[in-house]
Amino acid sequence: MVFFSRVINWLDERFPIKAFYKKQFSEYYVPKNLNAMYVFGVLAMLLLFNQLITGIWLAMSYTPTAANAFASIQYIMRDVPYGWLIRYMHTTGASALFIVLYIHLLRGLMYGSYQRPRELVWLLGMTLYFIIMIEAFMGYLLPWGQMSYWGAQVITSLFGSIPVIGKGLEQWVRGDYLVSGVTLGRFYALHIIAFPILMVFLVYLHLSTLRHVGSNNPQGVDIKKHVNKKGVPLDSIPFSPYFITKDILAIAVFLFLFCVVIFFFPDGFGFILEKSNFEPANPLITPEHIEAAWYFSPFYAMLRAITFSLFGLDAKFLGMVVMMSSVLIVFFVPWLDKSPVRSIRYKGYLSKCFLGLFVVSFLVLAVMGSLPVSKATTWISQFATLGYFSYFLLMPWYSRFETTKPVPERVSL
Ligand code: HEM
């Protein structure tokens, strides 16, 4: 203990770590009513860290060429010591990151965390989500299995549907006429270098802006209105040790569940590792049913839901526009929500019903996107797409006109 404090003092004389700890942790005050929904941010950070570390180790034995990529994954799984563990941590980590992010996002929508003054926190969070989607899409090509190949082929072909510039853009993205070793090489470079740097930088910005304005809370009460003589909000607790303890408990529970999946269900019943991805990529054989990874499934369902052309624009292009808009529209929530209150607890019935409709539509789309196309899946996807968009597009209307409950002055537990 004496040795430890001596080391800290030695460091502190050269770099102000005590002042840093005070400012960022022990004298950083968070609302005292933060609930379990507030642990998903730290879990997202943990998972991003897991992806970076396991990714570096995978890159040591992986070969990014069309001839050897698939075999190098087999080599990692069978011959590299603990290679199977590192790969499963990476594949399961990717799925877990999306689960955690969807809950993190839902929390934001429920408690109005995007409202003034946290608009920038929201925009940076959404940018991060968009970058993570592209990162996951590029990573999915690397095992060079049938689904990797055909998934990339379908999604990159969407560029080709853009009028005038489409065909050129499609070839530019692929670096070839079809998805090939050239595409694999560029996706690899972007996946392991460019996007990870971008993601770390965006997490830093996301958290810095949050630290500047402070956390919202489940009641959406502004805790900065009531402060003591030292300027500390009366309804707050120091982040360290109180909230850190809660985070550590959440991490322990999460790691337990994470290990259960890694050790007992590493393929996640075909959702984490798709069955057809156990076959090497074959450009001459198209699989009967091309699936998107489960976390893209709702967006894929919206792409497939558009089966008609309009104003001379073909269905494929319109599908892509709808799919892109479904992500872009989430960026605008801070300006679509006109409610005088933040939290869903004090909003009216319409907000509650539309949020429910949004969640149900998203889940229905996720199921539809994973099933083979049929008349029924197309119809259901079309209705669910309407449900998804109506939550956002009608928000300026229902959030302004509904009756809200009064928000308490102080937080209650
Ligand atoms: C890897 C991606 C992300 C990481 C590492 C991350 C990390 C965090 C952390 C650590 C917090 C503080 C703890 C908490 O409130 O849970 C936070 C808060 C927040 N995040 Fe994220 N986040 C990510 C993605 C997103 C996304 C996609 C959004 C959605 C737009 C988002 C929106 C927010 C908002 C609005 C807050 C403030 C919540 C409040 O105060 O009520 N974040 N984030």
Tab-separated table of C-alpha atoms and ligand atoms in Angstrom:
chain	number	residue	atom	x	y	z
A	1	MET	CA	0.000	0.000	0.000
A	2	VAL	CA	2.859	2.367	0.966
A	3	PHE	CA	4.626	1.380	-2.230
A	4	PHE	CA	1.451	2.026	-4.242
A	5	SER	CA	0.950	5.534	-2.809
A	6	ARG	CA	4.632	6.301	-3.410
A	7	VAL	CA	4.267	5.321	-7.065
A	8	ILE	CA	1.142	7.507	-7.344
A	9	ASN	CA	2.957	10.461	-5.731
A	10	TRP	CA	5.955	9.962	-8.023
A	11	LEU	CA	3.659	9.985	-11.050
A	12	ASP	CA	1.605	12.925	-9.774
A	13	GLU	CA	4.681	15.137	-9.550
A	14	ARG	CA	5.262	14.504	-13.243
A	15	PHE	CA	1.666	14.220	-14.519
A	16	PRO	CA	-1.425	15.490	-12.608
A	17	ILE	CA	-3.191	12.142	-12.231
A	18	LYS	CA	-4.748	13.006	-8.832
A	19	ALA	CA	-6.355	16.141	-10.272
A	20	PHE	CA	-7.483	14.109	-13.297
A	21	TYR	CA	-9.087	11.439	-11.096
A	22	LYS	CA	-10.813	14.122	-9.026
A	23	LYS	CA	-12.181	15.983	-12.044
A	24	GLN	CA	-13.266	12.942	-14.037
A	25	PHE	CA	-14.337	10.535	-11.302
A	26	SER	CA	-14.539	11.440	-7.603
A	27	GLU	CA	-15.812	14.978	-8.172
A	28	TYR	CA	-17.810	14.242	-11.296
A	29	TYR	CA	-21.437	14.209	-10.158
A	30	VAL	CA	-24.129	12.098	-11.789
A	31	PRO	CA	-27.876	12.045	-11.009
A	32	LYS	CA	-28.596	9.773	-8.060
A	33	ASN	CA	-31.539	8.068	-9.800
A	34	LEU	CA	-29.634	6.524	-12.744
A	35	ASN	CA	-31.041	3.023	-13.232
A	36	ALA	CA	-29.822	-0.188	-14.902
A	37	MET	CA	-30.394	1.312	-18.373
A	38	TYR	CA	-27.360	3.512	-17.681
A	39	VAL	CA	-24.829	0.673	-17.668
A	40	PHE	CA	-25.007	-0.026	-21.399
A	41	GLY	CA	-22.693	2.837	-22.354
A	42	VAL	CA	-19.867	1.343	-20.344
A	43	LEU	CA	-20.668	-2.126	-21.699
A	44	ALA	CA	-20.415	-0.707	-25.234
A	45	MET	CA	-16.983	0.665	-24.322
A	46	LEU	CA	-15.921	-2.686	-22.912
A	47	LEU	CA	-17.058	-4.476	-26.065
A	48	LEU	CA	-15.354	-1.999	-28.345
A	49	PHE	CA	-12.156	-2.578	-26.384
A	50	ASN	CA	-12.679	-6.352	-26.712
A	51	GLN	CA	-13.086	-5.969	-30.508
A	52	LEU	CA	-9.883	-3.936	-30.770
A	53	ILE	CA	-7.766	-6.330	-28.703
A	54	THR	CA	-9.065	-9.606	-30.168
A	55	GLY	CA	-8.954	-8.024	-33.645
A	56	ILE	CA	-5.241	-7.264	-33.277
A	57	TRP	CA	-4.586	-10.900	-32.296
A	58	LEU	CA	-6.674	-12.262	-35.162
A	59	ALA	CA	-4.813	-10.031	-37.618
A	60	MET	CA	-1.553	-11.720	-36.559
A	61	SER	CA	-2.626	-15.024	-38.159
A	62	TYR	CA	-5.188	-13.982	-40.756
A	63	THR	CA	-4.325	-13.742	-44.475
A	64	PRO	CA	-6.302	-11.144	-46.471
A	65	THR	CA	-6.221	-12.840	-49.884
A	66	ALA	CA	-9.024	-14.539	-51.794
A	67	ALA	CA	-6.920	-17.720	-52.058
A	68	ASN	CA	-6.037	-18.007	-48.362
A	69	ALA	CA	-8.531	-16.042	-46.232
A	70	PHE	CA	-10.914	-18.960	-45.580
A	71	ALA	CA	-8.042	-21.374	-44.858
A	72	SER	CA	-6.378	-18.892	-42.504
A	73	ILE	CA	-9.574	-18.758	-40.412
A	74	GLN	CA	-9.479	-22.581	-40.202
A	75	TYR	CA	-5.842	-22.298	-39.162
A	76	ILE	CA	-6.768	-19.817	-36.400
A	77	MET	CA	-9.578	-22.096	-35.191
A	78	ARG	CA	-7.583	-25.347	-35.217
A	79	ASP	CA	-3.853	-24.657	-34.941
A	80	VAL	CA	-3.226	-21.267	-33.317
A	81	PRO	CA	-3.119	-21.736	-29.509
A	82	TYR	CA	-6.409	-20.358	-28.158
A	83	GLY	CA	-7.168	-19.021	-31.634
A	84	TRP	CA	-10.718	-20.418	-31.325
A	85	LEU	CA	-11.241	-18.415	-28.147
A	86	ILE	CA	-9.966	-15.186	-29.665
A	87	ARG	CA	-12.139	-15.642	-32.753
A	88	TYR	CA	-15.262	-16.485	-30.732
A	89	MET	CA	-14.626	-13.460	-28.503
A	90	HIS	CA	-14.511	-11.334	-31.654
A	91	THR	CA	-17.580	-12.828	-33.373
A	92	THR	CA	-19.683	-12.987	-30.197
A	93	GLY	CA	-18.385	-9.521	-29.249
A	94	ALA	CA	-19.716	-8.080	-32.508
A	95	SER	CA	-23.224	-9.417	-31.879
A	96	ALA	CA	-23.109	-8.385	-28.206
A	97	LEU	CA	-22.028	-4.863	-29.184
A	98	PHE	CA	-25.103	-4.472	-31.360
A	99	ILE	CA	-27.444	-5.805	-28.636
A	100	VAL	CA	-25.894	-3.384	-26.143
A	101	LEU	CA	-26.088	-0.483	-28.606
A	102	TYR	CA	-29.750	-1.124	-29.408
A	103	ILE	CA	-30.581	-1.022	-25.685
A	104	HIS	CA	-28.401	2.099	-25.260
A	105	LEU	CA	-30.264	3.793	-28.101
A	106	LEU	CA	-33.683	2.733	-26.792
A	107	ARG	CA	-32.758	4.185	-23.393
A	108	GLY	CA	-31.992	7.498	-25.123
A	109	LEU	CA	-35.372	7.456	-26.884
A	110	MET	CA	-37.236	6.527	-23.689
A	111	TYR	CA	-35.732	9.205	-21.492
A	112	GLY	CA	-35.392	11.941	-24.124
A	113	SER	CA	-31.598	11.999	-23.661
A	114	TYR	CA	-31.266	13.611	-27.107
A	115	GLN	CA	-33.141	16.758	-26.093
A	116	ARG	CA	-31.412	20.060	-25.420
A	117	PRO	CA	-28.572	20.320	-24.301
A	118	ARG	CA	-27.538	16.768	-25.379
A	119	GLU	CA	-28.129	17.035	-29.140
A	120	LEU	CA	-24.435	16.768	-29.929
A	121	VAL	CA	-24.036	13.688	-27.689
A	122	TRP	CA	-26.829	12.126	-29.745
A	123	LEU	CA	-25.379	13.129	-33.136
A	124	LEU	CA	-21.938	11.789	-32.216
A	125	GLY	CA	-23.543	8.589	-30.896
A	126	MET	CA	-25.428	8.086	-34.162
A	127	THR	CA	-22.303	8.797	-36.220
A	128	LEU	CA	-20.553	6.166	-34.129
A	129	TYR	CA	-23.377	3.714	-34.768
A	130	PHE	CA	-23.215	4.341	-38.518
A	131	ILE	CA	-19.442	3.824	-38.550
A	132	ILE	CA	-19.840	0.634	-36.484
A	133	MET	CA	-22.366	-0.658	-39.044
A	134	ILE	CA	-19.866	-0.162	-41.894
A	135	GLU	CA	-17.085	-1.649	-39.760
A	136	ALA	CA	-19.183	-4.771	-39.081
A	137	PHE	CA	-20.159	-5.061	-42.744
A	138	MET	CA	-16.505	-4.962	-43.843
A	139	GLY	CA	-15.454	-7.417	-41.130
A	140	TYR	CA	-18.099	-9.853	-42.317
A	141	LEU	CA	-16.371	-10.230	-45.693
A	142	LEU	CA	-13.058	-11.279	-44.140
A	143	PRO	CA	-13.819	-14.988	-43.381
A	144	TRP	CA	-14.475	-15.303	-47.137
A	145	GLY	CA	-17.343	-17.776	-46.702
A	146	GLN	CA	-20.388	-18.050	-48.962
A	147	MET	CA	-22.471	-15.588	-46.921
A	148	SER	CA	-19.532	-13.179	-46.566
A	149	TYR	CA	-19.087	-13.119	-50.319
A	150	TRP	CA	-22.729	-12.904	-51.371
A	151	GLY	CA	-23.681	-10.461	-48.609
A	152	ALA	CA	-20.947	-8.090	-49.842
A	153	GLN	CA	-21.994	-8.703	-53.447
A	154	VAL	CA	-25.644	-7.734	-52.706
A	155	ILE	CA	-24.850	-4.657	-50.644
A	156	THR	CA	-22.140	-3.277	-52.938
A	157	SER	CA	-24.459	-3.851	-55.922
A	158	LEU	CA	-26.848	-1.321	-54.334
A	159	PHE	CA	-24.451	1.429	-55.383
A	160	GLY	CA	-24.997	0.273	-58.960
A	161	SER	CA	-28.699	1.174	-58.717
A	162	ILE	CA	-27.951	4.897	-58.271
A	163	PRO	CA	-28.914	6.687	-61.506
A	164	VAL	CA	-26.068	7.963	-63.733
A	165	ILE	CA	-23.048	7.481	-61.420
A	166	GLY	CA	-24.127	4.083	-60.055
A	167	LYS	CA	-22.126	1.621	-62.146
A	168	GLY	CA	-18.895	3.597	-61.790
A	169	LEU	CA	-19.398	3.948	-58.031
A	170	GLU	CA	-20.089	0.230	-57.640
A	171	GLN	CA	-16.807	-0.658	-59.361
A	172	TRP	CA	-14.939	1.984	-57.399
A	173	VAL	CA	-16.151	0.549	-54.074
A	174	ARG	CA	-15.319	-3.029	-55.107
A	175	GLY	CA	-12.089	-2.136	-56.910
A	176	ASP	CA	-13.160	-4.733	-59.486
A	177	TYR	CA	-16.153	-5.755	-61.611
A	178	LEU	CA	-17.254	-8.209	-58.919
A	179	VAL	CA	-16.385	-8.630	-55.237
A	180	SER	CA	-12.881	-10.110	-55.405
A	181	GLY	CA	-9.542	-10.332	-53.612
A	182	VAL	CA	-9.087	-6.617	-54.332
A	183	THR	CA	-12.281	-5.831	-52.395
A	184	LEU	CA	-11.091	-8.110	-49.591
A	185	GLY	CA	-7.752	-6.271	-49.370
A	186	ARG	CA	-9.331	-2.830	-49.076
A	187	PHE	CA	-12.031	-3.948	-46.627
A	188	TYR	CA	-9.285	-5.509	-44.499
A	189	ALA	CA	-7.219	-2.309	-44.405
A	190	LEU	CA	-10.248	-0.183	-43.557
A	191	HIS	CA	-11.535	-2.717	-41.013
A	192	ILE	CA	-8.328	-3.039	-39.044
A	193	ILE	CA	-6.834	0.442	-39.313
A	194	ALA	CA	-8.975	3.335	-40.564
A	195	PHE	CA	-12.308	2.614	-38.894
A	196	PRO	CA	-10.938	1.549	-35.484
A	197	ILE	CA	-9.042	4.859	-35.246
A	198	LEU	CA	-12.194	6.725	-36.234
A	199	MET	CA	-14.293	4.819	-33.688
A	200	VAL	CA	-11.926	5.491	-30.798
A	201	PHE	CA	-11.854	9.174	-31.699
A	202	LEU	CA	-15.669	9.304	-31.898
A	203	VAL	CA	-16.054	7.578	-28.506
A	204	TYR	CA	-13.741	10.215	-27.050
A	205	LEU	CA	-15.874	13.020	-28.561
A	206	HIS	CA	-19.133	11.302	-27.498
A	207	LEU	CA	-17.960	11.095	-23.900
A	208	SER	CA	-16.358	14.552	-23.787
A	209	THR	CA	-19.581	16.195	-24.940
A	210	LEU	CA	-21.553	14.123	-22.409
A	211	ARG	CA	-19.171	15.161	-19.609
A	212	HIS	CA	-19.635	18.790	-20.600
A	213	VAL	CA	-23.439	18.792	-20.333
A	214	GLY	CA	-23.820	15.977	-17.762
A	215	SER	CA	-25.993	12.853	-17.840
A	216	ASN	CA	-29.739	12.953	-18.201
A	217	ASN	CA	-31.761	10.602	-15.945
A	218	PRO	CA	-34.882	8.400	-16.120
A	219	GLN	CA	-37.097	11.299	-14.999
A	220	GLY	CA	-35.491	13.839	-17.321
A	221	VAL	CA	-35.175	16.267	-14.370
A	222	ASP	CA	-32.504	18.944	-14.736
A	223	ILE	CA	-30.410	18.356	-11.606
A	224	LYS	CA	-28.302	21.469	-12.154
A	225	LYS	CA	-31.212	23.692	-11.054
A	226	HIS	CA	-30.714	22.854	-7.366
A	227	VAL	CA	-27.124	23.033	-6.181
A	228	ASN	CA	-25.402	23.480	-2.812
A	229	LYS	CA	-22.981	26.304	-1.930
A	230	LYS	CA	-20.132	24.489	-3.662
A	231	GLY	CA	-22.184	24.192	-6.864
A	232	VAL	CA	-22.736	20.425	-6.419
A	233	PRO	CA	-26.245	19.340	-7.560
A	234	LEU	CA	-28.322	18.271	-4.542
A	235	ASP	CA	-29.721	15.239	-6.390
A	236	SER	CA	-26.350	13.841	-7.436
A	237	ILE	CA	-23.760	11.316	-6.266
A	238	PRO	CA	-20.045	11.240	-7.135
A	239	PHE	CA	-19.337	8.954	-10.108
A	240	SER	CA	-16.561	7.303	-8.100
A	241	PRO	CA	-17.043	5.192	-6.032
A	242	TYR	CA	-20.846	5.004	-6.309
A	243	PHE	CA	-21.582	4.650	-9.985
A	244	ILE	CA	-18.358	2.795	-10.745
A	245	THR	CA	-19.519	0.077	-8.323
A	246	LYS	CA	-22.764	-0.247	-10.289
A	247	ASP	CA	-20.800	-0.440	-13.561
A	248	ILE	CA	-18.508	-3.155	-12.138
A	249	LEU	CA	-21.512	-5.239	-11.090
A	250	ALA	CA	-23.003	-4.853	-14.592
A	251	ILE	CA	-19.694	-5.847	-16.186
A	252	ALA	CA	-19.508	-8.978	-13.976
A	253	VAL	CA	-23.055	-10.068	-14.915
A	254	PHE	CA	-22.398	-9.294	-18.578
A	255	LEU	CA	-19.092	-11.233	-18.660
A	256	PHE	CA	-20.853	-14.239	-17.149
A	257	LEU	CA	-23.466	-14.236	-19.949
A	258	PHE	CA	-20.787	-13.520	-22.567
A	259	CYS	CA	-18.785	-16.578	-21.421
A	260	VAL	CA	-21.903	-18.785	-21.472
A	261	VAL	CA	-22.389	-17.908	-25.168
A	262	ILE	CA	-18.700	-18.242	-26.077
A	263	PHE	CA	-18.230	-21.624	-24.382
A	264	PHE	CA	-21.614	-23.269	-24.979
A	265	PHE	CA	-23.294	-21.612	-28.001
A	266	PRO	CA	-20.488	-19.991	-30.010
A	267	ASP	CA	-22.473	-20.041	-33.266
A	268	GLY	CA	-25.505	-18.511	-31.503
A	269	PHE	CA	-27.775	-21.091	-33.212
A	270	GLY	CA	-26.722	-19.788	-36.621
A	271	PHE	CA	-27.202	-16.125	-35.706
A	272	ILE	CA	-23.621	-15.311	-34.667
A	273	LEU	CA	-21.976	-17.595	-37.240
A	274	GLU	CA	-24.262	-18.397	-40.189
A	275	LYS	CA	-24.269	-21.987	-41.436
A	276	SER	CA	-23.467	-21.120	-45.061
A	277	ASN	CA	-20.408	-19.206	-43.933
A	278	PHE	CA	-18.777	-22.536	-43.065
A	279	GLU	CA	-18.440	-23.066	-46.845
A	280	PRO	CA	-15.704	-21.171	-48.728
A	281	ALA	CA	-16.800	-18.320	-51.019
A	282	ASN	CA	-17.745	-19.483	-54.487
A	283	PRO	CA	-18.462	-16.740	-57.040
A	284	LEU	CA	-20.120	-19.321	-59.327
A	285	ILE	CA	-22.752	-20.588	-56.877
A	286	THR	CA	-25.297	-18.119	-55.467
A	287	PRO	CA	-26.858	-19.384	-52.200
A	288	GLU	CA	-30.615	-19.889	-52.421
A	289	HIS	CA	-31.326	-17.490	-49.582
A	290	ILE	CA	-28.932	-14.606	-48.917
A	291	GLU	CA	-29.244	-13.445	-45.329
A	292	ALA	CA	-27.944	-10.337	-43.631
A	293	ALA	CA	-26.254	-10.621	-40.233
A	294	TRP	CA	-29.060	-10.509	-37.599
A	295	TYR	CA	-28.167	-6.967	-36.508
A	296	PHE	CA	-28.731	-5.659	-40.047
A	297	SER	CA	-31.834	-7.749	-40.545
A	298	PRO	CA	-34.407	-4.953	-39.881
A	299	PHE	CA	-32.696	-2.698	-42.443
A	300	TYR	CA	-32.361	-5.544	-44.945
A	301	ALA	CA	-36.099	-6.222	-44.565
A	302	MET	CA	-36.834	-2.569	-45.441
A	303	LEU	CA	-34.592	-2.864	-48.505
A	304	ARG	CA	-36.533	-5.922	-49.676
A	305	ALA	CA	-39.922	-4.411	-48.757
A	306	ILE	CA	-39.729	-2.007	-51.695
A	307	THR	CA	-40.853	-4.073	-54.641
A	308	PHE	CA	-42.275	-1.332	-56.881
A	309	SER	CA	-40.734	1.396	-59.030
A	310	LEU	CA	-41.845	5.010	-58.780
A	311	PHE	CA	-41.234	8.095	-60.976
A	312	GLY	CA	-39.001	6.015	-63.254
A	313	LEU	CA	-36.746	5.021	-60.317
A	314	ASP	CA	-36.325	1.281	-59.945
A	315	ALA	CA	-37.282	-0.718	-56.854
A	316	LYS	CA	-33.690	-1.528	-55.930
A	317	PHE	CA	-32.716	2.143	-55.804
A	318	LEU	CA	-35.852	3.082	-53.844
A	319	GLY	CA	-35.178	0.219	-51.429
A	320	MET	CA	-31.697	1.559	-50.831
A	321	VAL	CA	-33.066	5.078	-50.247
A	322	VAL	CA	-35.594	3.728	-47.710
A	323	MET	CA	-32.896	1.665	-45.975
A	324	MET	CA	-30.475	4.611	-45.736
A	325	SER	CA	-33.261	6.948	-44.605
A	326	SER	CA	-34.212	4.552	-41.806
A	327	VAL	CA	-30.799	5.171	-40.219
A	328	LEU	CA	-30.481	8.843	-41.194
A	329	ILE	CA	-33.828	9.800	-39.715
A	330	VAL	CA	-32.670	8.758	-36.232
A	331	PHE	CA	-30.064	11.562	-36.359
A	332	PHE	CA	-32.903	14.115	-36.476
A	333	VAL	CA	-34.835	12.976	-33.388
A	334	PRO	CA	-33.659	15.968	-31.271
A	335	TRP	CA	-35.473	18.267	-33.713
A	336	LEU	CA	-38.457	16.039	-34.411
A	337	ASP	CA	-39.420	15.789	-30.745
A	338	LYS	CA	-41.354	18.938	-29.791
A	339	SER	CA	-42.399	17.689	-26.340
A	340	PRO	CA	-41.891	20.036	-23.368
A	341	VAL	CA	-40.850	17.007	-21.259
A	342	ARG	CA	-37.971	14.594	-21.743
A	343	SER	CA	-38.844	11.283	-20.147
A	344	ILE	CA	-41.480	8.893	-21.469
A	345	ARG	CA	-42.753	8.748	-17.856
A	346	TYR	CA	-44.278	12.215	-18.245
A	347	LYS	CA	-45.178	12.114	-21.926
A	348	GLY	CA	-48.711	11.364	-23.100
A	349	TYR	CA	-50.297	8.180	-24.432
A	350	LEU	CA	-49.484	8.957	-28.050
A	351	SER	CA	-45.725	9.079	-27.405
A	352	LYS	CA	-45.942	5.814	-25.483
A	353	CYS	CA	-47.976	4.110	-28.230
A	354	PHE	CA	-45.671	5.329	-31.016
A	355	LEU	CA	-42.546	4.246	-29.128
A	356	GLY	CA	-44.188	0.833	-28.662
A	357	LEU	CA	-45.061	0.730	-32.372
A	358	PHE	CA	-41.454	1.558	-33.245
A	359	VAL	CA	-40.039	-1.239	-31.063
A	360	VAL	CA	-42.549	-3.813	-32.375
A	361	SER	CA	-41.935	-2.751	-36.011
A	362	PHE	CA	-38.178	-3.027	-35.523
A	363	LEU	CA	-38.482	-6.548	-34.074
A	364	VAL	CA	-40.937	-7.675	-36.780
A	365	LEU	CA	-38.572	-6.326	-39.457
A	366	ALA	CA	-35.691	-8.207	-37.821
A	367	VAL	CA	-37.647	-11.469	-38.152
A	368	MET	CA	-38.801	-10.714	-41.724
A	369	GLY	CA	-35.257	-9.885	-42.846
A	370	SER	CA	-34.067	-13.290	-41.693
A	371	LEU	CA	-36.759	-15.283	-43.577
A	372	PRO	CA	-36.720	-16.212	-47.281
A	373	VAL	CA	-38.706	-13.739	-49.405
A	374	SER	CA	-42.374	-14.589	-49.907
A	375	LYS	CA	-45.553	-12.595	-50.521
A	376	ALA	CA	-46.346	-12.682	-46.804
A	377	THR	CA	-42.895	-11.465	-45.658
A	378	THR	CA	-43.023	-8.627	-48.209
A	379	TRP	CA	-46.449	-7.474	-47.021
A	380	ILE	CA	-45.553	-7.687	-43.357
A	381	SER	CA	-42.252	-5.864	-44.004
A	382	GLN	CA	-44.090	-3.093	-45.843
A	383	PHE	CA	-46.466	-2.546	-42.903
A	384	ALA	CA	-43.629	-2.709	-40.377
A	385	THR	CA	-41.628	-0.176	-42.456
A	386	LEU	CA	-44.609	2.182	-42.251
A	387	GLY	CA	-44.755	1.596	-38.483
A	388	TYR	CA	-41.027	2.294	-38.145
A	389	PHE	CA	-41.147	5.565	-40.078
A	390	SER	CA	-44.404	6.810	-38.574
A	391	TYR	CA	-42.757	6.936	-35.130
A	392	PHE	CA	-40.284	9.504	-36.466
A	393	LEU	CA	-42.274	11.353	-39.127
A	394	LEU	CA	-45.356	11.918	-36.960
A	395	MET	CA	-43.297	12.858	-33.886
A	396	PRO	CA	-43.487	16.646	-34.489
A	397	TRP	CA	-47.282	16.309	-34.422
A	398	TYR	CA	-47.991	13.894	-31.543
A	399	SER	CA	-45.224	15.178	-29.266
A	400	ARG	CA	-46.526	18.762	-29.548
A	401	PHE	CA	-50.256	18.188	-29.144
A	402	GLU	CA	-50.527	15.459	-26.526
A	403	THR	CA	-51.114	16.259	-22.832
A	404	THR	CA	-48.061	15.681	-20.673
A	405	LYS	CA	-47.734	15.130	-16.924
A	406	PRO	CA	-45.929	17.737	-14.781
A	407	VAL	CA	-42.226	16.967	-14.260
A	408	PRO	CA	-41.155	17.049	-10.576
A	409	GLU	CA	-38.682	19.759	-9.517
A	410	ARG	CA	-36.414	17.256	-7.783
A	411	VAL	CA	-35.587	13.636	-8.602
A	412	SER	CA	-37.109	10.790	-6.608
A	413	LEU	CA	-35.680	7.290	-6.268
B	1	HEM	C1	-19.657	2.141	-29.298
B	1	HEM	C2	-20.591	3.049	-29.224
B	1	HEM	C3	-20.928	3.842	-27.998
B	1	HEM	C4	-20.269	3.953	-26.818
B	1	HEM	C5	-18.940	3.299	-26.429
B	1	HEM	C6	-21.041	4.823	-25.965
B	1	HEM	C7	-20.691	5.175	-24.682
B	1	HEM	C8	-21.474	5.914	-23.826
B	1	HEM	C9	-21.243	6.080	-22.422
B	1	HEM	C10	-20.100	5.440	-21.627
B	1	HEM	C11	-22.229	6.886	-21.934
B	1	HEM	C12	-22.417	7.290	-20.462
B	1	HEM	C13	-23.093	6.150	-19.695
B	1	HEM	C14	-24.495	5.921	-20.125
B	1	HEM	O1	-25.285	6.893	-20.125
B	1	HEM	O2	-24.831	4.763	-20.495
B	1	HEM	C15	-23.072	7.269	-23.040
B	1	HEM	C16	-24.161	8.105	-22.971
B	1	HEM	C17	-24.986	8.440	-24.027
B	1	HEM	N1	-24.938	7.881	-25.294
B	1	HEM	FE1	-23.566	6.581	-25.975
B	1	HEM	N2	-22.146	5.235	-26.650
B	1	HEM	C18	-22.122	4.655	-27.889
B	1	HEM	C19	-23.076	4.787	-28.886
B	1	HEM	C20	-24.191	5.602	-28.793
B	1	HEM	C21	-25.242	5.668	-29.769
B	1	HEM	C22	-25.326	4.817	-31.042
B	1	HEM	C23	-26.132	6.600	-29.347
B	1	HEM	C24	-27.393	7.006	-30.053
B	1	HEM	C25	-27.498	8.035	-30.736
B	1	HEM	C26	-25.653	7.129	-28.084
B	1	HEM	C27	-26.258	8.120	-27.355
B	1	HEM	C28	-25.949	8.448	-26.043
B	1	HEM	C29	-26.647	9.434	-25.241
B	1	HEM	C30	-27.826	10.312	-25.700
B	1	HEM	C31	-26.046	9.427	-23.982
B	1	HEM	C32	-26.459	10.282	-22.776
B	1	HEM	C33	-27.513	9.501	-22.041
B	1	HEM	C34	-28.104	10.203	-20.868
B	1	HEM	O3	-27.426	11.028	-20.265
B	1	HEM	O4	-29.282	9.885	-20.568
B	1	HEM	N3	-24.488	6.484	-27.764
B	1	HEM	N4	-22.609	6.651	-24.185
